[in-house]
Short mmCIF file of N, CA and C in Angstrom, two decimals:
data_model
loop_
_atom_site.label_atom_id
_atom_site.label_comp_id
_atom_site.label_asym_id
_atom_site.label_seq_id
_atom_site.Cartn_x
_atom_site.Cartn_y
_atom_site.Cartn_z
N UNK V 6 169.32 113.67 113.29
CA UNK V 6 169.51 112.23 113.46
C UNK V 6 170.56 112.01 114.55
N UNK V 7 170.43 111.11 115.39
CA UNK V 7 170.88 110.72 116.68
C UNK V 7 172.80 109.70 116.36
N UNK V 8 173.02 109.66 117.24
CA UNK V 8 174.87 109.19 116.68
C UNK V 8 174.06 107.31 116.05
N UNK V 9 174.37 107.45 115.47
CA UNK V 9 174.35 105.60 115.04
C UNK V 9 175.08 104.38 116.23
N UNK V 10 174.21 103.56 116.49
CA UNK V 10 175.34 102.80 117.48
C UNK V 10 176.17 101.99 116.90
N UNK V 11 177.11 101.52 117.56
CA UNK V 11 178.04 100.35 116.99
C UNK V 11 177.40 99.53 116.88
N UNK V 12 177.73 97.99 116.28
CA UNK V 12 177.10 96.85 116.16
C UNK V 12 177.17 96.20 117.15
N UNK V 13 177.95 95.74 118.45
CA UNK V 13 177.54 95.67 119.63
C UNK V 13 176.16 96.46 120.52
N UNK V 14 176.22 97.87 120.49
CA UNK V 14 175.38 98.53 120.88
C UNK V 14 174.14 98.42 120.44
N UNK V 15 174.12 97.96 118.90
CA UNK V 15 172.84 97.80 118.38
C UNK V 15 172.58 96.34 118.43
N UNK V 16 173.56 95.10 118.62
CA UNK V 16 172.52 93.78 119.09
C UNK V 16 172.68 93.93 120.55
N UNK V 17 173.00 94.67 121.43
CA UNK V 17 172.69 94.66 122.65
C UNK V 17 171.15 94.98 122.93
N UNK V 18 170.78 96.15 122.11
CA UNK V 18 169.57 96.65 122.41
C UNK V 18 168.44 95.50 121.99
N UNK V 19 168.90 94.71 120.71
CA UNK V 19 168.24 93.72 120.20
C UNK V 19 168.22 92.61 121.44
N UNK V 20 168.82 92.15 121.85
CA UNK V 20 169.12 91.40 123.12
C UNK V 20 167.75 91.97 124.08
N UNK V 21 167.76 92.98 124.49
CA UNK V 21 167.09 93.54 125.95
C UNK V 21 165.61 93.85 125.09
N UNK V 22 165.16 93.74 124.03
CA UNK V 22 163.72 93.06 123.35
C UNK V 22 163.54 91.78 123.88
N UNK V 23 164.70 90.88 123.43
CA UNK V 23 164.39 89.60 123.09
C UNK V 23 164.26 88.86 124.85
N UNK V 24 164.33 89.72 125.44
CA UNK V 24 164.48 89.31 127.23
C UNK V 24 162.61 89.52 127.38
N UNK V 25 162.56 90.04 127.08
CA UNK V 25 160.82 90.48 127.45
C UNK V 25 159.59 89.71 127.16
N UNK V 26 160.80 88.29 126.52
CA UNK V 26 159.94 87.42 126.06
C UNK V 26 159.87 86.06 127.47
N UNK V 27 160.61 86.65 128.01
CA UNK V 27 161.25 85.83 129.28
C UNK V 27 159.62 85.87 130.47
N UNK V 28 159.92 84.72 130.94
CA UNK V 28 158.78 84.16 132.04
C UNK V 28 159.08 83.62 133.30
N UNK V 29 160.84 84.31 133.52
CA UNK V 29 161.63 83.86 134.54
C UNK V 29 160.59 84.92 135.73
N UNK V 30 160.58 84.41 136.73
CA UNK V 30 160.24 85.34 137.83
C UNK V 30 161.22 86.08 138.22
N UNK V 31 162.48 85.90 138.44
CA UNK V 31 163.63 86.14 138.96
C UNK V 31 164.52 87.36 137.84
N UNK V 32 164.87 86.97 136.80
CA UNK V 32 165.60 87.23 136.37
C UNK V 32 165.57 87.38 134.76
N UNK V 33 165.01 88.21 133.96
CA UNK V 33 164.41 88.16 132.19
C UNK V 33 165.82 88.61 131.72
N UNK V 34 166.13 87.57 131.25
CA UNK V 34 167.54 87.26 130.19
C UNK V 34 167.21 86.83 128.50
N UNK V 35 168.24 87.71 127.86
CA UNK V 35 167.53 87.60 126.18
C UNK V 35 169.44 87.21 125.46
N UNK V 36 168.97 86.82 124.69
CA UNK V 36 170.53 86.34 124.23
C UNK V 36 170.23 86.14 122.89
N UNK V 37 171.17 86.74 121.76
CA UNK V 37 171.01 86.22 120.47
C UNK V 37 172.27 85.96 120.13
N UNK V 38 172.82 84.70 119.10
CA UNK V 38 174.04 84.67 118.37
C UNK V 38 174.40 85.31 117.10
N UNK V 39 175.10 85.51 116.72
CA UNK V 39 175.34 86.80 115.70
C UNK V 39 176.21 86.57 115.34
N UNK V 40 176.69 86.13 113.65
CA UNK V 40 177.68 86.15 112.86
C UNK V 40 178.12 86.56 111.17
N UNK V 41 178.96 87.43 111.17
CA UNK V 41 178.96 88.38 110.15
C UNK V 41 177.98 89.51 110.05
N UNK V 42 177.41 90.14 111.39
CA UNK V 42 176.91 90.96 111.88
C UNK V 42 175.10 90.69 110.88
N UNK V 43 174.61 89.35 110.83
CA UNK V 43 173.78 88.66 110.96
C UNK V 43 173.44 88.03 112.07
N UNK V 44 171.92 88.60 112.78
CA UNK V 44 171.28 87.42 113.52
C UNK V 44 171.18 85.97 113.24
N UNK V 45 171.84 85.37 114.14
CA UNK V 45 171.28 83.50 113.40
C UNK V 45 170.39 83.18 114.40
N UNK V 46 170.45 82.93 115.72
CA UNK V 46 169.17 82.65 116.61
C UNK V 46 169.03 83.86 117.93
N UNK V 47 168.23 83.79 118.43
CA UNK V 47 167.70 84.29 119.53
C UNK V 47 167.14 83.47 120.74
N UNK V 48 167.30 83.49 121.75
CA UNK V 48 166.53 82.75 123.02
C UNK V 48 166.24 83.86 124.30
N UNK V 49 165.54 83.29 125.45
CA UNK V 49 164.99 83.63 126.25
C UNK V 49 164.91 82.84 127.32
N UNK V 50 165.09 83.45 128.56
CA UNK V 50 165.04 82.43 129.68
C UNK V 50 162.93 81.77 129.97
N UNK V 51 163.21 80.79 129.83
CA UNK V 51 161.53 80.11 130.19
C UNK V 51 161.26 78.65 130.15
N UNK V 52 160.40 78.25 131.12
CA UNK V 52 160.23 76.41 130.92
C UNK V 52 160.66 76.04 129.61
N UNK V 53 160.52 74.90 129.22
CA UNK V 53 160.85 74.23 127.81
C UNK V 53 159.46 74.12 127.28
N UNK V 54 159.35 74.11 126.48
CA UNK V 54 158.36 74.31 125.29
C UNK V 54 156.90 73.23 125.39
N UNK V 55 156.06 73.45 125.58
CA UNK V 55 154.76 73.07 126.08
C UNK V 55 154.38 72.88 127.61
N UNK V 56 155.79 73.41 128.35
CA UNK V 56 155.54 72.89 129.70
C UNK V 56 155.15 74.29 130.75
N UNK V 57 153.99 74.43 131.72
CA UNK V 57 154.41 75.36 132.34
C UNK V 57 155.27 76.39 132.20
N UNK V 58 154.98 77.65 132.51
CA UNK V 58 155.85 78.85 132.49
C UNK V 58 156.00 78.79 133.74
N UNK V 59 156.85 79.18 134.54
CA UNK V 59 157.69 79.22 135.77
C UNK V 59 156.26 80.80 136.10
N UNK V 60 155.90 82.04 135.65
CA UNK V 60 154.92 82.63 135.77
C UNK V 60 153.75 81.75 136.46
N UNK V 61 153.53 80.34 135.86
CA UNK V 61 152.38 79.62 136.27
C UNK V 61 152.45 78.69 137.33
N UNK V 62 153.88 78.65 137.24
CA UNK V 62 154.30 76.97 137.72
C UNK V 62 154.96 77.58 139.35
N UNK V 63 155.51 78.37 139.41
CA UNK V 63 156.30 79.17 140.39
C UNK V 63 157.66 79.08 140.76
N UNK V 64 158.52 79.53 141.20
CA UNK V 64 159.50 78.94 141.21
C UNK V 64 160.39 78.85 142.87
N UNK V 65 160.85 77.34 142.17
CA UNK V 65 161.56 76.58 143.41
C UNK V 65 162.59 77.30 144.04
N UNK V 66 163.52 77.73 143.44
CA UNK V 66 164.99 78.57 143.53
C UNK V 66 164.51 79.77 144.49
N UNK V 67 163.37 80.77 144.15
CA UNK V 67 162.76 81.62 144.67
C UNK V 67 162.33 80.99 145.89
N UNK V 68 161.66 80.10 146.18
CA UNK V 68 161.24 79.51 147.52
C UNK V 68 162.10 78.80 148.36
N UNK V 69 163.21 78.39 147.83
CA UNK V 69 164.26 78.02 148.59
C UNK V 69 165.11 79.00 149.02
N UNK V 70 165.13 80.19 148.36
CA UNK V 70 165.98 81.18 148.80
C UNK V 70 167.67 81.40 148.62
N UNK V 71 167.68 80.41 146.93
CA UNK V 71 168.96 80.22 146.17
C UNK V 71 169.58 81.09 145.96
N UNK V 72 170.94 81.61 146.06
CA UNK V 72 170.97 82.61 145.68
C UNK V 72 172.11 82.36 144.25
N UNK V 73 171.45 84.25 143.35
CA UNK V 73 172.18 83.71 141.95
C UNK V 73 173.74 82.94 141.81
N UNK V 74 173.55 82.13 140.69
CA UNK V 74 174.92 81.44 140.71
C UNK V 74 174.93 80.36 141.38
N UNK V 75 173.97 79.86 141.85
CA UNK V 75 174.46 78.56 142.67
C UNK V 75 172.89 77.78 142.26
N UNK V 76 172.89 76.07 142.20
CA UNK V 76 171.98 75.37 142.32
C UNK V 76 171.22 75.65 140.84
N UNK V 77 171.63 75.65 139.98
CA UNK V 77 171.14 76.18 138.61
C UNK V 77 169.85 74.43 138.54
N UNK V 78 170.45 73.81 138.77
CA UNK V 78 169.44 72.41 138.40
C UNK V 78 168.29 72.60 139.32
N UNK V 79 168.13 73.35 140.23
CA UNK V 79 166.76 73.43 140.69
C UNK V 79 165.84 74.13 139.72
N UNK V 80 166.61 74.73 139.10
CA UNK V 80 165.40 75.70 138.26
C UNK V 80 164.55 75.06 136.89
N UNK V 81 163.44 75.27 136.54
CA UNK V 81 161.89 74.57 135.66
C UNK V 81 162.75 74.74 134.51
N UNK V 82 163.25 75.78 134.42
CA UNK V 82 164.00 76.88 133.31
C UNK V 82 164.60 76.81 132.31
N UNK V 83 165.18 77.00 131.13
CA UNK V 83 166.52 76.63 130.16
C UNK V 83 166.84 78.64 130.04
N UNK V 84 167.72 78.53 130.44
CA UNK V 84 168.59 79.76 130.28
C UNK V 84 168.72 80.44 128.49
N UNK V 85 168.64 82.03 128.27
CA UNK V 85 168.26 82.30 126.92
C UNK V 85 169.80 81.97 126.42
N UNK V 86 170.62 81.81 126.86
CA UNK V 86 171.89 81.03 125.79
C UNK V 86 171.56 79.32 125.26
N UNK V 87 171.34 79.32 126.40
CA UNK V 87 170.73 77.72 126.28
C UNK V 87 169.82 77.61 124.61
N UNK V 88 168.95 78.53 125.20
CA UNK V 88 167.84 78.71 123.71
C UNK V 88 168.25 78.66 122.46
N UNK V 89 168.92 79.75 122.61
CA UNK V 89 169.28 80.41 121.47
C UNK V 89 170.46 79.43 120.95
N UNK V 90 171.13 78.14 121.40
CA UNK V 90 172.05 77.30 121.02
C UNK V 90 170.71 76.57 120.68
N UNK V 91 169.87 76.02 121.12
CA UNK V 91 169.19 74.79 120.89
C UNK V 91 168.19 75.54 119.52
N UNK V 92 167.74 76.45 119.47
CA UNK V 92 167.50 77.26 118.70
C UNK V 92 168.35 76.67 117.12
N UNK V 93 169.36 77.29 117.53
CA UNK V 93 170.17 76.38 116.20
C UNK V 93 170.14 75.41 115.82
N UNK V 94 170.50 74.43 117.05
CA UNK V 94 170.25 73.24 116.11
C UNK V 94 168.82 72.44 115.70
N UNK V 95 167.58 73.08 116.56
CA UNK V 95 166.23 72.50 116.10
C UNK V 95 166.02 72.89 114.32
N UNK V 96 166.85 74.25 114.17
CA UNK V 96 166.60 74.35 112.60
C UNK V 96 168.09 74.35 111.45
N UNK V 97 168.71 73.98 112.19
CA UNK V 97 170.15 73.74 111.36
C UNK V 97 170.91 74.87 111.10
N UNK V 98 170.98 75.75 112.29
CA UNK V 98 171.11 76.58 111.60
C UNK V 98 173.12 76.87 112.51
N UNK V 99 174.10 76.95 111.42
CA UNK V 99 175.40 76.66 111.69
C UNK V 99 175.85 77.93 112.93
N UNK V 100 176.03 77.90 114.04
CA UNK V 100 176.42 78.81 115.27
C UNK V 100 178.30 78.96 115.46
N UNK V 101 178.98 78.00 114.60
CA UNK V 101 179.95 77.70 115.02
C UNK V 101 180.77 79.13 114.68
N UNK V 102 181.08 80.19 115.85
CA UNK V 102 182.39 81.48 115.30
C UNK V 102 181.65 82.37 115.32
N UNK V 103 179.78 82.08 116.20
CA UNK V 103 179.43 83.43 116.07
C UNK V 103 179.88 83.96 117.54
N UNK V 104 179.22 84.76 117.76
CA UNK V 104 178.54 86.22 118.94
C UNK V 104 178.25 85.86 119.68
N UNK V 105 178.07 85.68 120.62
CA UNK V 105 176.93 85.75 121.68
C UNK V 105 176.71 87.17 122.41
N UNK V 106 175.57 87.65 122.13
CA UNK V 106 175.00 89.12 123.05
C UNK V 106 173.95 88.31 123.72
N UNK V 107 173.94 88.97 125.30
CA UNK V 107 173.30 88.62 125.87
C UNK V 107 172.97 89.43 127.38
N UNK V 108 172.21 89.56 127.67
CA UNK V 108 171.92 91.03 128.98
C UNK V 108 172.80 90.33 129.99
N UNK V 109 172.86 89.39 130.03
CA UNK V 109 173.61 88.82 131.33
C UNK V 109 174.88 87.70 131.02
N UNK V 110 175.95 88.14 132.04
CA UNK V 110 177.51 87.06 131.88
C UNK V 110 176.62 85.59 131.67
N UNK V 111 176.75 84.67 131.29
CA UNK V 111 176.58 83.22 131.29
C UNK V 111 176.94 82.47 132.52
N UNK V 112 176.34 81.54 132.76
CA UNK V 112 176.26 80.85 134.21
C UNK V 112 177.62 79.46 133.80
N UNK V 113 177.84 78.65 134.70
CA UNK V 113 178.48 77.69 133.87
C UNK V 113 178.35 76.45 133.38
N UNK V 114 177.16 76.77 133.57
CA UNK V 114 176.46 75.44 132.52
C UNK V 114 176.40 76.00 130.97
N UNK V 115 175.52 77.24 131.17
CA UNK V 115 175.80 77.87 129.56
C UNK V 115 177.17 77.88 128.99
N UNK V 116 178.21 78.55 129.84
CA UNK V 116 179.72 78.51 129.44
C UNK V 116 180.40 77.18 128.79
N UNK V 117 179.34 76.56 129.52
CA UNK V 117 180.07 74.60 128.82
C UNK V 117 179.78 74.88 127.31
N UNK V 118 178.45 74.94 127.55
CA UNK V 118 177.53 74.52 125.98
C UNK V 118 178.23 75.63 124.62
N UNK V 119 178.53 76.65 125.40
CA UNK V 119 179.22 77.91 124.58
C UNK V 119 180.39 77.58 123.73
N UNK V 120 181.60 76.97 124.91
CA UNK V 120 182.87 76.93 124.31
C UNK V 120 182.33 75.49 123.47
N UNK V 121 181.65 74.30 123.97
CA UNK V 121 181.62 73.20 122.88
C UNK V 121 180.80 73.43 121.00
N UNK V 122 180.13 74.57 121.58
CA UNK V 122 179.54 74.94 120.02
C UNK V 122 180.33 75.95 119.25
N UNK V 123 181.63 76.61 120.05
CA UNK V 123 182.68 76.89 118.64
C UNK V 123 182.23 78.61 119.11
N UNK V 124 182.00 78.94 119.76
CA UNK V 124 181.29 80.94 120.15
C UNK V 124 182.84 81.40 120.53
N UNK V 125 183.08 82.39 119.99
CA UNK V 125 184.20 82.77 119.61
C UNK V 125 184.05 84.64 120.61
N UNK V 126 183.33 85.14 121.15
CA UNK V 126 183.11 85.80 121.75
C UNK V 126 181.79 86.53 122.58
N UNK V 127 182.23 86.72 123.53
CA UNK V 127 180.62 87.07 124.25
C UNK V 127 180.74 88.47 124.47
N UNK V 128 178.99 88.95 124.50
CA UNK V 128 179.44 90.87 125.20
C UNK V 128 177.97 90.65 125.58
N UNK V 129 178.17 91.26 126.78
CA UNK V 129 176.73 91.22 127.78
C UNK V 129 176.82 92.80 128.64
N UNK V 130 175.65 92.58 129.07
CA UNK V 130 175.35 94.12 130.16
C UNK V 130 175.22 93.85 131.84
N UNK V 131 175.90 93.13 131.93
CA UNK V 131 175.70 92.84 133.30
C UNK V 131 176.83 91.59 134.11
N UNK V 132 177.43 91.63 134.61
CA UNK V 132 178.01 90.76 135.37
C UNK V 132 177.29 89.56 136.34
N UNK V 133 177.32 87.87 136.50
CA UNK V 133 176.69 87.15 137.31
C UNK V 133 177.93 86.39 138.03
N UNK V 134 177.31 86.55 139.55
CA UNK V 134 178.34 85.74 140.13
C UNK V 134 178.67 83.99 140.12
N UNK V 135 179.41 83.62 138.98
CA UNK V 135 179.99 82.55 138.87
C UNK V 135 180.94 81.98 138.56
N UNK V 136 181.88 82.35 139.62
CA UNK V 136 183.61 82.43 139.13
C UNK V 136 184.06 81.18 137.92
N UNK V 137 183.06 79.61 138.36
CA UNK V 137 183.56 78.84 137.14
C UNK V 137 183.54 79.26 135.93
N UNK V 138 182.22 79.69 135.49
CA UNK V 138 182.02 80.40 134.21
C UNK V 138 183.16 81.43 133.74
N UNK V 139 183.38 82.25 134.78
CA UNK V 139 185.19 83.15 134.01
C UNK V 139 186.11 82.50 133.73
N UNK V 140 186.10 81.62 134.37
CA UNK V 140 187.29 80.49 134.83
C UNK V 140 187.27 80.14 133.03
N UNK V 141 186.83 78.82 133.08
CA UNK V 141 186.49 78.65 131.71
C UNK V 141 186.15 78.97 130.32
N UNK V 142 185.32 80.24 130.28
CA UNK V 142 185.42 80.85 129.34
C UNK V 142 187.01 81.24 128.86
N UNK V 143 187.53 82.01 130.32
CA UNK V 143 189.32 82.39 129.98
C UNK V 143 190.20 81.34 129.71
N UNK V 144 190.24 80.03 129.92
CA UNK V 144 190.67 79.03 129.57
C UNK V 144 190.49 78.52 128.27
N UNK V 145 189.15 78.63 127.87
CA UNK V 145 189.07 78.26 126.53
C UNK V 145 189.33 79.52 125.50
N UNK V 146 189.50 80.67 125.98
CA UNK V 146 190.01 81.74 125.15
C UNK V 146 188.72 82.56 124.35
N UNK V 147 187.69 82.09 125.08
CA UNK V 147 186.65 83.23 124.43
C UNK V 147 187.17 84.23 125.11
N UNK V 148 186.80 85.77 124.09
CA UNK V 148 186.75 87.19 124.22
C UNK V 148 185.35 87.38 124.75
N UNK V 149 185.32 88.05 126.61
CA UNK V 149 184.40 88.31 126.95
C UNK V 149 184.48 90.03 127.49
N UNK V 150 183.36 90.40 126.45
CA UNK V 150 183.07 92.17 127.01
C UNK V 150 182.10 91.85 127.81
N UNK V 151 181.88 93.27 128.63
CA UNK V 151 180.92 93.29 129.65
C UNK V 151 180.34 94.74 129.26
N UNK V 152 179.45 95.23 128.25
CA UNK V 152 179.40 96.43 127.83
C UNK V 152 178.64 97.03 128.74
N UNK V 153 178.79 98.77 129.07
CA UNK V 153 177.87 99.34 129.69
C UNK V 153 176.94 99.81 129.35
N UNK V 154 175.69 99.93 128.97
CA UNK V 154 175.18 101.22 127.93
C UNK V 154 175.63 102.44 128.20
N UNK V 155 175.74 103.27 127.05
CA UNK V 155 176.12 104.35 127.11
C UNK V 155 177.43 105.09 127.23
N UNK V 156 178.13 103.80 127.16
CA UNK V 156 180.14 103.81 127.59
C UNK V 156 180.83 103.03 126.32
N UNK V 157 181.22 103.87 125.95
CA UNK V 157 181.81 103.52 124.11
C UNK V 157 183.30 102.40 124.76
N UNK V 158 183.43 101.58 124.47
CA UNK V 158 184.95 100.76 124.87
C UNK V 158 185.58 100.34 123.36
N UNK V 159 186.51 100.94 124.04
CA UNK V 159 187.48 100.95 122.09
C UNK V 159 187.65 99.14 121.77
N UNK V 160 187.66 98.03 122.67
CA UNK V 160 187.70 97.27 122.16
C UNK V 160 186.52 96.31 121.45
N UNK V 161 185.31 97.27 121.23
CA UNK V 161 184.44 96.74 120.74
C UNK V 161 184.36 96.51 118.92
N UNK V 162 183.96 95.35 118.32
CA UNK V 162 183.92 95.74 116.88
C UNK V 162 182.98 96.35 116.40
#
């Protein structure tokens, strides 16, 4: 039997499933919230719900030649933090002090919606360039990891 992962390591991997559900052209992002090392929601980057998939629809950002981090309102899209918050509240389900895992840093529109719903720490696999989003997150005092796979960091729980 193989080493057991930590509970970061193991909703990370849960995370990089939940991306594959993604219909971004650009960029398949999976994000779940997690508290008391319970899943409460999951999201995915993709149009909003009966509308075009950006797969069908194509995307603007891509044809304009946006680059990441900038011009987020051009995109068809809702970002998988986005989801996975709205996620909650379409079924009541309480987010306030969880987790956020998610393959990718948060942009800063997500970072808004984050610190106002009470997320008490983030850990992702990847870094995005959007200095507001650090900005703010560090201001409002969320704990943000940036895990690597395969790189144990003692400050993980």
């Amino acid at each position: 039997m193989g080493k057991r992962p930590t509970w970061d390591e193991y909703f990370l991997r849960i995370t990089r499933e939940v991306a594959t559900r993604s219909t971004c052209l650009r960029r398949q992002v999976g994000a779940i919230l997690v508290r008391e090392k319970r899943i409460l929601t999951t999201g995915y980057n993709g149009a909003p719900r009966g509308l075009p998939h950006c797969s069908e629809a194509g995307c603007l950002r891509e044809r304009k030649k946006v680059p990441a981090g900038e011009r987020h309102e051009l995109c068809r899209g809702l970002h998988a933090e986005m989801n996975a918050l709205l996620q909650g509240a379409v079924h009541g389900i309480h987010i306030e002090g969880a987790t956020l895992y998610s393959t990718t840093y948060p942009c800063s529109l997500c970072a808004k919606m984050l610190i106002n719903c009470g997320i008490k720490r983030i850990v992702c696999t990847e870094a995005y360039p959007d200095r507001l989003a650090k900005e703010m997150l560090k201001q409002a005092g969320i704990k943000v990891v940036i895990a690597v796979p395969g790189h144990q960091d003692p400050t993980r729980r």
